[in-house]
Coordinates of C-alpha atoms and ligand atoms in Angstrom, one line a residue:
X1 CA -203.6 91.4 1.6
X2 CA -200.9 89.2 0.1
X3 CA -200.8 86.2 -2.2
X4 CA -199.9 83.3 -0.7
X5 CA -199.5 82.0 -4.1
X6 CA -201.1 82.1 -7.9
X7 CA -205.0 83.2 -6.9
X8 CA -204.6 82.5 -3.2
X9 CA -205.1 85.9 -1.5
X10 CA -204.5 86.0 2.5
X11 CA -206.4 88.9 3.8
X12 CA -204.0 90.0 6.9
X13 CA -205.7 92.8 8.0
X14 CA -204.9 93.4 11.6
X15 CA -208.4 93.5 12.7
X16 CA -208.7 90.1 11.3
X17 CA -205.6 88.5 12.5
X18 CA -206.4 89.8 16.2
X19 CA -209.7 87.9 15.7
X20 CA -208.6 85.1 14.5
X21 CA -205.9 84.4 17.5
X22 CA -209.1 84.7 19.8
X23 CA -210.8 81.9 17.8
X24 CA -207.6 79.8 17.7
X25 CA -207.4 79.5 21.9
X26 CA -209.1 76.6 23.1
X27 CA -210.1 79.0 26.0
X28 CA -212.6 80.7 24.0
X29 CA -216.0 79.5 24.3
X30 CA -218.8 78.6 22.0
X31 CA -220.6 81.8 22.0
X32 CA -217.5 84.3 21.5
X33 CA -216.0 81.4 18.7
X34 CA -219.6 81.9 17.0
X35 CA -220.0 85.5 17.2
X36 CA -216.2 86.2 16.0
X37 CA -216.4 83.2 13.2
X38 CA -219.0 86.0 11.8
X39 CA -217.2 88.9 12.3
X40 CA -214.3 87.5 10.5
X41 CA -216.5 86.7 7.4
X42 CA -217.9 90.1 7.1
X43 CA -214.2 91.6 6.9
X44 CA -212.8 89.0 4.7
X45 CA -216.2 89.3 2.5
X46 CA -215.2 93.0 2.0
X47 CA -212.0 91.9 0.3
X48 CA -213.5 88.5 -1.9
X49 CA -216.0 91.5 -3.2
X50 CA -213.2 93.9 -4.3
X51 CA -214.0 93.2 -8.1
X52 CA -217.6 93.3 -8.3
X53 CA -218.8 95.7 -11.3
X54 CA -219.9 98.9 -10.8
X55 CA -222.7 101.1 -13.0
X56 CA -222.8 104.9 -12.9
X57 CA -226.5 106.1 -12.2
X58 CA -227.9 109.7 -11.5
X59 CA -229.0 111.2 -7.9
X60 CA -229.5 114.3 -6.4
X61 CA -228.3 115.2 -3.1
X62 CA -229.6 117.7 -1.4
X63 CA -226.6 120.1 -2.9
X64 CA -227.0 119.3 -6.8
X65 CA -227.8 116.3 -9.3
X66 CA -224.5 114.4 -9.8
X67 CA -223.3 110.6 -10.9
X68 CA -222.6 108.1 -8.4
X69 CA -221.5 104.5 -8.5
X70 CA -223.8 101.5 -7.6
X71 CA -223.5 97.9 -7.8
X72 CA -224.6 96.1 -11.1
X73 CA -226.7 93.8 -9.7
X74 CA -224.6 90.8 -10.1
X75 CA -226.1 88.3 -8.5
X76 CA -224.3 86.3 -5.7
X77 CA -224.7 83.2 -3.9
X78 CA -223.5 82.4 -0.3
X79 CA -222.5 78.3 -0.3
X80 CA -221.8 77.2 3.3
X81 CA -220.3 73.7 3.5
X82 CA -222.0 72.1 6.1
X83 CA -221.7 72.1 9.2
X84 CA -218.9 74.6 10.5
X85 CA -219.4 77.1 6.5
X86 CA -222.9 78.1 8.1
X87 CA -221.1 79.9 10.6
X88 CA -219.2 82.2 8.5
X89 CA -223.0 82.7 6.5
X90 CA -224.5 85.8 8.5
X91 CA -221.2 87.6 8.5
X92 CA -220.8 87.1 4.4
X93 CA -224.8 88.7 4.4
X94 CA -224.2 91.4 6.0
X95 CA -222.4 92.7 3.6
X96 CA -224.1 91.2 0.7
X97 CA -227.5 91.2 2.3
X98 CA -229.4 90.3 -1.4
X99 CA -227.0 86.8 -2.0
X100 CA -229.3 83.9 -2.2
X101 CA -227.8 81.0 0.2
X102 CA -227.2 77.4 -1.1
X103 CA -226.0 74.3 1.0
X104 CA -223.8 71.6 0.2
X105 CA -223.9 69.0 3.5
X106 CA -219.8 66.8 3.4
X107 CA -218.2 65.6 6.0
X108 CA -215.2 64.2 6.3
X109 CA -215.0 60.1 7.2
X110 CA -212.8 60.1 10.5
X111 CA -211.3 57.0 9.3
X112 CA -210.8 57.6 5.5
X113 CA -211.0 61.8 5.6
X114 CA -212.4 61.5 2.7
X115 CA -215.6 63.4 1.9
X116 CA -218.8 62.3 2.1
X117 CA -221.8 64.4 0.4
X118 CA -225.2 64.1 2.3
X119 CA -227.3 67.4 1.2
X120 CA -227.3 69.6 -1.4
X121 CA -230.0 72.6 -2.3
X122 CA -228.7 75.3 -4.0
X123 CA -230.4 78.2 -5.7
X124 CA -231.4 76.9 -9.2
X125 CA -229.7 79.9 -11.5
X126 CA -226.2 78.9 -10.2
X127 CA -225.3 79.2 -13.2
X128 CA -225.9 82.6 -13.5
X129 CA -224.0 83.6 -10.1
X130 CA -221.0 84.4 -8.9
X131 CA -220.7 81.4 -5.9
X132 CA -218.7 82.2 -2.8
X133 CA -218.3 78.9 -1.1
X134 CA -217.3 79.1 2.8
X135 CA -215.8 76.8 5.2
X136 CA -213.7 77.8 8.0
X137 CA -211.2 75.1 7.8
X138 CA -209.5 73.9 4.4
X139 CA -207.4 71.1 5.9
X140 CA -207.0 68.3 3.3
X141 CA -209.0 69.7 0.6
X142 CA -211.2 66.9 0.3
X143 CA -214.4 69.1 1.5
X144 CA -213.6 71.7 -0.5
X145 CA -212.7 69.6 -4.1
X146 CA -215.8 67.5 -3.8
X147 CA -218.2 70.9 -2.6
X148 CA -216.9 72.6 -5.8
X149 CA -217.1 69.7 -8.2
X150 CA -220.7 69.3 -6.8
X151 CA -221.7 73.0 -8.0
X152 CA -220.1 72.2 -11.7
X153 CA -222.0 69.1 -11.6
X154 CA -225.2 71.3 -11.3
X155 CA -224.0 74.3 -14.0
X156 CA -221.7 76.6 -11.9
X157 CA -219.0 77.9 -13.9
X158 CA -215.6 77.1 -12.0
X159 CA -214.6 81.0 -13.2
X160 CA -217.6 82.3 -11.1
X161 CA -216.3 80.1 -8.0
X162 CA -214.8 81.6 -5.3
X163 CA -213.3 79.5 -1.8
X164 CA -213.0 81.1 1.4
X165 CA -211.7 79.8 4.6
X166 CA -210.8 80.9 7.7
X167 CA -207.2 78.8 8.3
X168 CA -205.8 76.7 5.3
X169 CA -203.4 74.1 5.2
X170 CA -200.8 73.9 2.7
X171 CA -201.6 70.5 1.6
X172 CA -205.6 71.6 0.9
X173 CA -204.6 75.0 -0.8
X174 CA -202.4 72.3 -3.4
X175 CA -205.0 69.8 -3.5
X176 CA -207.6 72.5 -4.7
X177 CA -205.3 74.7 -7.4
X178 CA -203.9 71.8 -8.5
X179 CA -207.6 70.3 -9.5
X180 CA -209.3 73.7 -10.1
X181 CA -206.4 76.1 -10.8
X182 CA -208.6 78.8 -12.0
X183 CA -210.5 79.1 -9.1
X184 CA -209.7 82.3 -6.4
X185 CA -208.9 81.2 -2.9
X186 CA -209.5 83.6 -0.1
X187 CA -208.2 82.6 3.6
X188 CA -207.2 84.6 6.6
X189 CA -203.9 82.3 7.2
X190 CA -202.2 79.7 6.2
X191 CA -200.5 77.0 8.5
X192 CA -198.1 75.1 9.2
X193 CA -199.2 71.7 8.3
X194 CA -201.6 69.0 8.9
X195 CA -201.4 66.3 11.7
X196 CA -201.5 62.8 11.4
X197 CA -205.4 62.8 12.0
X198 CA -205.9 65.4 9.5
X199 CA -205.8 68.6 11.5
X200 CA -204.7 72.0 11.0
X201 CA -201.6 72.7 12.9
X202 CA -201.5 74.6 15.0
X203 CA -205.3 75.5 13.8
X204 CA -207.9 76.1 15.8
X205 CA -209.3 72.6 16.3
X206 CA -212.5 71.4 15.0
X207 CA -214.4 74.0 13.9
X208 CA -217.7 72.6 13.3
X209 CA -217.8 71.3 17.3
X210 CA -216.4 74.9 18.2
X211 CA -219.1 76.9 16.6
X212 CA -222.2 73.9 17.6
X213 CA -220.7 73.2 21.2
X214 CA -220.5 69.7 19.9
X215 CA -218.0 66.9 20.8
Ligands
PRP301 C1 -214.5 70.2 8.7 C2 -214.4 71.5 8.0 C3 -214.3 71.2 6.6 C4 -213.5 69.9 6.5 C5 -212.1 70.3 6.2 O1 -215.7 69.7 8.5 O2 -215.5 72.4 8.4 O3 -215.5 71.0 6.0 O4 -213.5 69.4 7.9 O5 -211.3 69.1 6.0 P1 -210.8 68.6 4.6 O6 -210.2 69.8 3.9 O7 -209.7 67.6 5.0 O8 -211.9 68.1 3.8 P2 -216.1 68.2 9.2 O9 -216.0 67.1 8.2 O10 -215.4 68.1 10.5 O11 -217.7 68.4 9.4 P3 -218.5 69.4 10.3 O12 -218.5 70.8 9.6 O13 -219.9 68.8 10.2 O14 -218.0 69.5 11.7
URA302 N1 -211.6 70.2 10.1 C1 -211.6 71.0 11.2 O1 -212.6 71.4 11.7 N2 -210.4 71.3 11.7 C2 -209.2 70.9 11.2 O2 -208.1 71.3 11.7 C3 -209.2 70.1 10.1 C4 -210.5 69.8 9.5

């Protein structure tokens, strides 16, 4: 893992890059897309829960009693931006089986690309969680800006926010530190650049279509 930037962490483990050139083909089909979308989650979920606290309790294995480490029991909670973030929701779980799951439905205006919200339900201690919002694609920002000004709105604390996307452009990596520079950014790569309707270049194309087998 390196930082791309101040709290922008690109998790460039092999296993995840070779993934993540199979998802980026437009050969690969809707089932393999879905299946390694999740795959990819669970790896980079490993990383985005590299701090979480530890307690020291007392076992006994079949040798001797001795101390181990546990989680604390922080509690977590799994935000998928709809549509394409509930793709990268089983992979996140399986590592984090007890995370309660909250959505937050935006999509982007094809005309304006600006965000549009259309669902929220989200578990109602936010507050007391640490939040790990997913989307595979952070292209403008917009989705992602307007997703995480949603969960302050409803008593998040931006500190217990973290982002994580498959593929990020440049311009949506500035447009989120530069409005929440506190908040931790996890993403397998970075690209290029965006396109003049708002894609990732090169990208993998529209992810939400990808995963549903929509048009
Ligand atoms: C895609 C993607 C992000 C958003 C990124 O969703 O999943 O949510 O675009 O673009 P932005 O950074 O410029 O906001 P889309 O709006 O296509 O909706 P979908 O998930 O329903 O396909
Ligand atoms: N949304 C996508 O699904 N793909 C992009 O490249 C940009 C936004």
């Amino acid at each position: 893992m390196y930082d791309y930037c101040k709290n922008v962490h690109v998790v460039d483990h092999p296993m995840i890059q070779h993934k993540l050139s199979i998802i980026r083909d437009k050969n690969t089909g809707t089932k393999d897309f879905k299946d390694l979308v999740e795959e990819i989650s669970m790896f980079m979920a490993y990383e985005v829960t590299r701090d979480l606290p530890l307690e020291e309790i007392e076992i006994e294995t079949p040798i001797c009693k001795t101390k181990a480490k546990m989680l604390s029991g922080k509690k977590l909670g799994v935000i998928p931006i709809l549509r394409a973030g509930l793709g990268m929701v089983n992979g996140i779980l399986k590592l984090v089986p007890a995370a309660k799951v909250g959505h937050i439905g935006i999509y982007r205006d094809p005309e304006t690309l600006k965000p549009v919200e259309y669902y929220c339900k989200l578990p109602t201690d936010i507050n007391e969680r640490e939040l790990i919002v997913v989307d595979p694609m952070l292209a403008t920002g917009g989705s992602a800006v307007a997703a995480i000004y949603f969960l302050l709105q409803r008593g998040a604390d931006i500190r217990n926010i973290k982002l994580v996307n498959l593929i990020a452009a440049p311009e949506g990596i500035k447009a989120v530190t530069e409005k929440y520079p506190e908040i931790e950014i996890f993403v397998a790569a970075v690209d290029e650049r965006l396109n003049e309707h708002g894609y990732i270049v090169p990208g993998l194309g529209d992810a939400g279509d990808r995963l549903f087998g929509t048009k």
